[in-house]
Tab-separated table of C-alpha atoms in Angstrom:
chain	number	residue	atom	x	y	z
A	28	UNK	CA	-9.995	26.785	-0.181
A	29	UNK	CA	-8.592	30.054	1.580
A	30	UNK	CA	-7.610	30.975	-2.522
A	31	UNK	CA	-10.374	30.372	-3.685
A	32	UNK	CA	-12.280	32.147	-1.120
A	33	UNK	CA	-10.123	35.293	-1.761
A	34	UNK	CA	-11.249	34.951	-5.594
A	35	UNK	CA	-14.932	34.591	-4.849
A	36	UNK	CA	-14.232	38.924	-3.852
A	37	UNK	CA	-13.039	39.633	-7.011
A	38	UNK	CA	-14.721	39.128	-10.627
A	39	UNK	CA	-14.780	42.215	-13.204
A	40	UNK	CA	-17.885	44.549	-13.230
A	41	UNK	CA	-18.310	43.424	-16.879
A	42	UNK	CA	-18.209	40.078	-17.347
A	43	UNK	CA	-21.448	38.197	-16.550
A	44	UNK	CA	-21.868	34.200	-16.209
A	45	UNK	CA	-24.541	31.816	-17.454
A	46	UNK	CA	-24.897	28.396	-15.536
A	47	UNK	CA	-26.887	25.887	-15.600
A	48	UNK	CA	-30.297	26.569	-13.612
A	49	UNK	CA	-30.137	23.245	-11.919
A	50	UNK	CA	-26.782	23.621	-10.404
A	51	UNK	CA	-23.262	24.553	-11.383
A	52	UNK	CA	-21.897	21.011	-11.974
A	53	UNK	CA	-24.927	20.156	-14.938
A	54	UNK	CA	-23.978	21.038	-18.469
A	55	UNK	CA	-25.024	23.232	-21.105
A	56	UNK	CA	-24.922	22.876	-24.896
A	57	UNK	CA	-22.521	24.689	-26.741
A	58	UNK	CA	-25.088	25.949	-28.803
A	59	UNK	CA	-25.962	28.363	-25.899
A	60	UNK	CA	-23.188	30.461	-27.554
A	61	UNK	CA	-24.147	31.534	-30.390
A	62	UNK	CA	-27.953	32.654	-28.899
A	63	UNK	CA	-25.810	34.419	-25.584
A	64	UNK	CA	-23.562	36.257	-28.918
A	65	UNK	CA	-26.778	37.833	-30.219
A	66	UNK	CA	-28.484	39.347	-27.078
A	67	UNK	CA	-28.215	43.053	-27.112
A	68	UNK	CA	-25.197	44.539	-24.395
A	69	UNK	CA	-23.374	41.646	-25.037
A	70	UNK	CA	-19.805	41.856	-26.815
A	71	UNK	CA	-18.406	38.577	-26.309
A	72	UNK	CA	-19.383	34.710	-25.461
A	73	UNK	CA	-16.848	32.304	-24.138
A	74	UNK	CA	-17.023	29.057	-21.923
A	75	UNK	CA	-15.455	26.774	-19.587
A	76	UNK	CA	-15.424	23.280	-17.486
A	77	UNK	CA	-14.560	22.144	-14.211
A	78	UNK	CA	-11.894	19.077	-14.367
A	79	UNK	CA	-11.389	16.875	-10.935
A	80	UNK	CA	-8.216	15.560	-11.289
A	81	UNK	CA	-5.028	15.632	-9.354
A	82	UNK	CA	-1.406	15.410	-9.320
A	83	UNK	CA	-0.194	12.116	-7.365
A	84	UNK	CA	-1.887	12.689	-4.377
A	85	UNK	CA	-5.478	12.989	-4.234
A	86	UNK	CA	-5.535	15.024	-0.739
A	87	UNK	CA	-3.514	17.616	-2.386
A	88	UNK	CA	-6.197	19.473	-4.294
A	89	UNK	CA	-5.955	22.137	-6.723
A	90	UNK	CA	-8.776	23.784	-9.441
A	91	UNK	CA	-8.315	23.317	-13.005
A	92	UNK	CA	-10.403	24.552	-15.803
A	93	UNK	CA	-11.058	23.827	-19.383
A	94	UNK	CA	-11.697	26.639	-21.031
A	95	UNK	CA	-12.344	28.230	-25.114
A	96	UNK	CA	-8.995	29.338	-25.184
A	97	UNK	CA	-8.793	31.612	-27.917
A	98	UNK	CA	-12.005	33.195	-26.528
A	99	UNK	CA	-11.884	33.136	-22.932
A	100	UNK	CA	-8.599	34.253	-22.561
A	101	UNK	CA	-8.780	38.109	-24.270
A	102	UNK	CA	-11.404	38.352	-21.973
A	103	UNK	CA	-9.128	37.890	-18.931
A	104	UNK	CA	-6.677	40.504	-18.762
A	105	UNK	CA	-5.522	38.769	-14.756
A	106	UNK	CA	-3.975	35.740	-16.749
A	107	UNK	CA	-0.759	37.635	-17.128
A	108	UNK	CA	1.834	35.145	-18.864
A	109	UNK	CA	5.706	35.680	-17.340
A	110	UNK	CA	7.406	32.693	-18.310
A	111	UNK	CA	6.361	30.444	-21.296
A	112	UNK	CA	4.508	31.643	-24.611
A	113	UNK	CA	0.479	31.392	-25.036
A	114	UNK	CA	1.383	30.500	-28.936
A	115	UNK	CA	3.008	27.865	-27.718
A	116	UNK	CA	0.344	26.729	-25.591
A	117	UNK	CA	-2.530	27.676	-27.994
A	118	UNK	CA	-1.023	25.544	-30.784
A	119	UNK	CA	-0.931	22.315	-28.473
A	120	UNK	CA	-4.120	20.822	-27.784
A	121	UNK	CA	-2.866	19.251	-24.397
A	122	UNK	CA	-0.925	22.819	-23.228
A	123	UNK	CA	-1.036	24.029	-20.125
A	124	UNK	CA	-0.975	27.248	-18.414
A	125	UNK	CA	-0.703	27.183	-14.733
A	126	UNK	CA	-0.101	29.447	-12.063
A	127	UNK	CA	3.014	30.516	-10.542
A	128	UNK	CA	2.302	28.966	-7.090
A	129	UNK	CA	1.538	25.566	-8.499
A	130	UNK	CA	4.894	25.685	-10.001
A	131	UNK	CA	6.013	26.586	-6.490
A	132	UNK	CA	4.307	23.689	-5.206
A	133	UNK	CA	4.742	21.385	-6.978
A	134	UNK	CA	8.094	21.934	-8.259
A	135	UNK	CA	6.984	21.749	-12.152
A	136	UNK	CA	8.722	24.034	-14.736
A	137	UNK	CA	7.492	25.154	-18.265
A	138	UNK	CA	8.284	22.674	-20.957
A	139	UNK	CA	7.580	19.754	-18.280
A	140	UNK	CA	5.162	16.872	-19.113
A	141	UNK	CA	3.161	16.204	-15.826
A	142	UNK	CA	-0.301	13.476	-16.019
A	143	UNK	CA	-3.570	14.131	-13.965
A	144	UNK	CA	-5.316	11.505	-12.752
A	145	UNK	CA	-8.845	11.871	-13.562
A	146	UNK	CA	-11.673	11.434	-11.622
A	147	UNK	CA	-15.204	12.074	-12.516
A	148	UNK	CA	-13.481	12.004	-16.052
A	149	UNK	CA	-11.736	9.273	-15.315
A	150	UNK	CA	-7.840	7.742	-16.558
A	151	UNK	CA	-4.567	9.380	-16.938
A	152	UNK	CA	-4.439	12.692	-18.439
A	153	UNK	CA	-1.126	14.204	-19.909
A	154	UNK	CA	-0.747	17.809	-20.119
A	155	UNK	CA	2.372	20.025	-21.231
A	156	UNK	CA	2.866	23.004	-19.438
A	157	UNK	CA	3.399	25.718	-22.163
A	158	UNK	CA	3.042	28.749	-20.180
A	159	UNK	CA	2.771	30.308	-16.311
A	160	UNK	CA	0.786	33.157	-14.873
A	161	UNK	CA	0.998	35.702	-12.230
A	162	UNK	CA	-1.888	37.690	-11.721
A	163	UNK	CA	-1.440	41.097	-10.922
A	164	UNK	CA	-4.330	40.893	-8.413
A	165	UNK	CA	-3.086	38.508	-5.805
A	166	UNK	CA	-6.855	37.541	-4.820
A	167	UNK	CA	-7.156	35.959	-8.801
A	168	UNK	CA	-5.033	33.113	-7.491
A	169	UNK	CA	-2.195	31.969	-8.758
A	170	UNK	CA	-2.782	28.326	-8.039
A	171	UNK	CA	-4.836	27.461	-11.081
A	172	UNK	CA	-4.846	25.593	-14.080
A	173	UNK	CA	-5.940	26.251	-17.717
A	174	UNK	CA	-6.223	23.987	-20.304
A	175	UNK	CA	-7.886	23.259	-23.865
A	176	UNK	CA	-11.973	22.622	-23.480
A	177	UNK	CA	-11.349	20.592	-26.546
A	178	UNK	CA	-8.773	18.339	-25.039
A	179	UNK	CA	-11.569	17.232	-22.379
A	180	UNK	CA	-14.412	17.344	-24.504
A	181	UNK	CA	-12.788	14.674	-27.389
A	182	UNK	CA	-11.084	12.557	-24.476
A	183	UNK	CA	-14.547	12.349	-23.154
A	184	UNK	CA	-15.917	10.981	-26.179
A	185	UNK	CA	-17.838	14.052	-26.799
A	186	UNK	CA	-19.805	13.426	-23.082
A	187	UNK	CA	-18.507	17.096	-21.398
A	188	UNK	CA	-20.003	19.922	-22.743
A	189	UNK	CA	-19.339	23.530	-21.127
A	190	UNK	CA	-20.092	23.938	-17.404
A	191	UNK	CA	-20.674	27.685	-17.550
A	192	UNK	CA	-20.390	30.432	-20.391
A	193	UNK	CA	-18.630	34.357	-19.690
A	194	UNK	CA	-19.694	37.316	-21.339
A	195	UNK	CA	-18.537	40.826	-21.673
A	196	UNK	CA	-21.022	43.483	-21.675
A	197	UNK	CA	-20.684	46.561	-24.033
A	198	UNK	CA	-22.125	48.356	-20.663
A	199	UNK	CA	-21.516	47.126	-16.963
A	200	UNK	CA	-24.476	49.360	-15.653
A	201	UNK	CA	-26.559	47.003	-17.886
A	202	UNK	CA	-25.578	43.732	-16.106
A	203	UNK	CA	-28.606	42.842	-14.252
A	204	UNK	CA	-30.885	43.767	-17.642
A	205	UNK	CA	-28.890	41.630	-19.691
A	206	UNK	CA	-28.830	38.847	-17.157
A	207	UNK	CA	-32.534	38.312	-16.892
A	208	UNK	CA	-33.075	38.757	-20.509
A	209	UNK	CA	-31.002	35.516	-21.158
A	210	UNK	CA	-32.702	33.671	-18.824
A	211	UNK	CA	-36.053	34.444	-20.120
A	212	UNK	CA	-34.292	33.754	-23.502
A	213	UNK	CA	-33.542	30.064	-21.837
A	214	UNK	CA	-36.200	29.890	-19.545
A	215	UNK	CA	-38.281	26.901	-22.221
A	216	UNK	CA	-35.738	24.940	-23.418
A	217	UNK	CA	-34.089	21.819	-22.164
A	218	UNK	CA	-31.255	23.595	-20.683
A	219	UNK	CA	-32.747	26.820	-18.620
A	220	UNK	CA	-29.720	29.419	-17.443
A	221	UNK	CA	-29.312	30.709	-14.190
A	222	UNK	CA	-27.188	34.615	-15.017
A	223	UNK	CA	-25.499	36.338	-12.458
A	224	UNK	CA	-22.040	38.932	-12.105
A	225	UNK	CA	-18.926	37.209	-11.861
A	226	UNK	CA	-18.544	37.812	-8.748
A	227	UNK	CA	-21.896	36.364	-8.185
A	228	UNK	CA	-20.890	33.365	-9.433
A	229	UNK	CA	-17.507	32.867	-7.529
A	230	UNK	CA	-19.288	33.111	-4.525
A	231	UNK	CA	-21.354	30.292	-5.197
A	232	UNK	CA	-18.361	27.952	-6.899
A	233	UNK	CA	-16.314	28.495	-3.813
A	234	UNK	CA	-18.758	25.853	-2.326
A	235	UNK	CA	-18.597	23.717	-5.211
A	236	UNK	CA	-14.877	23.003	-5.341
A	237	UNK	CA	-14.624	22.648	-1.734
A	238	UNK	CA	-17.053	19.703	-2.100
A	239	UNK	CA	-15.145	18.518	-5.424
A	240	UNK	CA	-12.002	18.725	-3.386
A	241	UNK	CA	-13.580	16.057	-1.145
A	242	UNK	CA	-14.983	13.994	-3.423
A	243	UNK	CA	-11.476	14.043	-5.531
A	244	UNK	CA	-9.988	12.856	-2.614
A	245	UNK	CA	-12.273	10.514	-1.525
A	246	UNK	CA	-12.759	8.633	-4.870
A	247	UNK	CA	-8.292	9.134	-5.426
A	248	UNK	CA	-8.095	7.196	-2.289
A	249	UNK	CA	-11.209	4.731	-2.722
C-alpha cells in the first residue's frame, strides 16, 4: 500500500482515464475504444484490467495489470525495460514484465516460469517473465506486474472486458474539456464513463487495491 500510495502523486499531465461510472471494479466494452479514438484532443486509446491473484501466499499482495500491450505501453515512457526484451514478451501471449523489486522479492529472474493463483478469476495462471522494469521515477513503483489483456480475457472465456481505458491528449491544457465531452458522449448508453487525469484516477485506485488486497487474502486463505 505505501507504493501504491506514492504512485497515486504521480500520473502524466497528458494522459486522461475513462472508468466505469459505477465504480472502478465494473467493466466496459471494448468498443468504448474506437468512440474514445475519435473525440477531438485525443491522440491515442489504450486499456487495461485489474487481476487478483497471488504468488503462494495470499497475505503477500502485489498489483498486476492486464493491459493492450502494443498500445498501452508507447504510452508509458516510466516502464523502462533493463533486463529482458519487450519482443520477447510481446510475442508470448502469457509474458510477463514485472518490476525490479518483485524480482527482489520474490527471488524470480527473467526467463522463469512462475503460476498465479487466481482469485476473482479463479485457477492457476502461468506466466513467463520476459522482461523487468525500473522506472526512472521511483514513486511509479517498481513492484508491478504487466501482462497480456488477451491472456485474461480468452482464459476467462471472454467474461473480462477492460476495467479502465488511457488516453493521450494532443493538448494537456485541454484535459478537463476532453474529459467531460466523453462522458456526455457515454452519458446514454449501457456503460456511462466516469473521466478524470491520471492522477485523478490513482488517487481513487489506491483504495481499491487496498480492499482487493484484503479480499485476495481473505478468499487465498478461505
Amino acid at each position: 500500500i505505501t507504493t501504491l500510495d506514492a504512485a497515486s502523486e504521480v500520473g502524466s499531465e497528458g494522459r486522461l482515464i475513462s472508468s466505469s461510472a459505477s465504480g472502478i471494479t465494473f467493466l466496459l466494452p471494448e468498443a468504448h475504444a474506437n468512440r474514445l479514438a475519435a473525440v477531438d484532443g485525443v491522440s491515442s486509446v489504450s486499456w487495461a484490467n485489474w487481476f487478483g491473484a497471488y504468488y503462494r501466499d495470499p497475505n503477500d499482495f502485489f498489483a498486476q495489470v492486464a493491459i493492450k500491450a502494443d498500445t498501452y505501453i508507447p504510452m508509458y515512457p516510466e516502464i523502462v525495460i533493463t533486463a529482458g526484451s519487450m519482443d520477447d514478451f510481446m510475442r508470448e501471449r502469457d509474458g510477463a514484465i514485472v518490476g525490479v523489486g518483485l524480482l527482489k522479492k520474490f527471488g524470480w529472474q527473467v526467463g522463469q516460469k512462475i503460476t498465479l493463483t487466481g482469485t476473482f478469476a479463479a485457477g492457476n495462471w502461468d506466466f513467463n517473465i520476459r522482461a523487468a522494469y525500473d522506472p526512472p521515477d521511483p514513486a511509479f513503483g517498481n513492484e508491478l506486474m504487466f501482462f497480456h489483456y488477451e491472456y485474461l480475457y480468452e482464459g476467462t472465456n471472454r467474461r473480462i472486458t477492460p476495467g479502465w481505458f488511457v488516453m493521450t491528449l494532443d493538448k494537456p491544457e485541454r484535459a478537463a474539456e476532453i474529459a467531460s465531452t466523453i462522458d456526455a458522449l457515454f452519458k446514454s448508453s449501457v456503460a456511462p464513463t466516469k473521466t478524470q487525469t491520471e492522477k485523478a484516477f490513482n488517487a481513487g485506485f489506491i483504495t481499491m487495491w487496498g480492499n482487493i488486497g484484503f479480499l485476495v487474502s481473505a478468499i487465498g486463505t478461505a
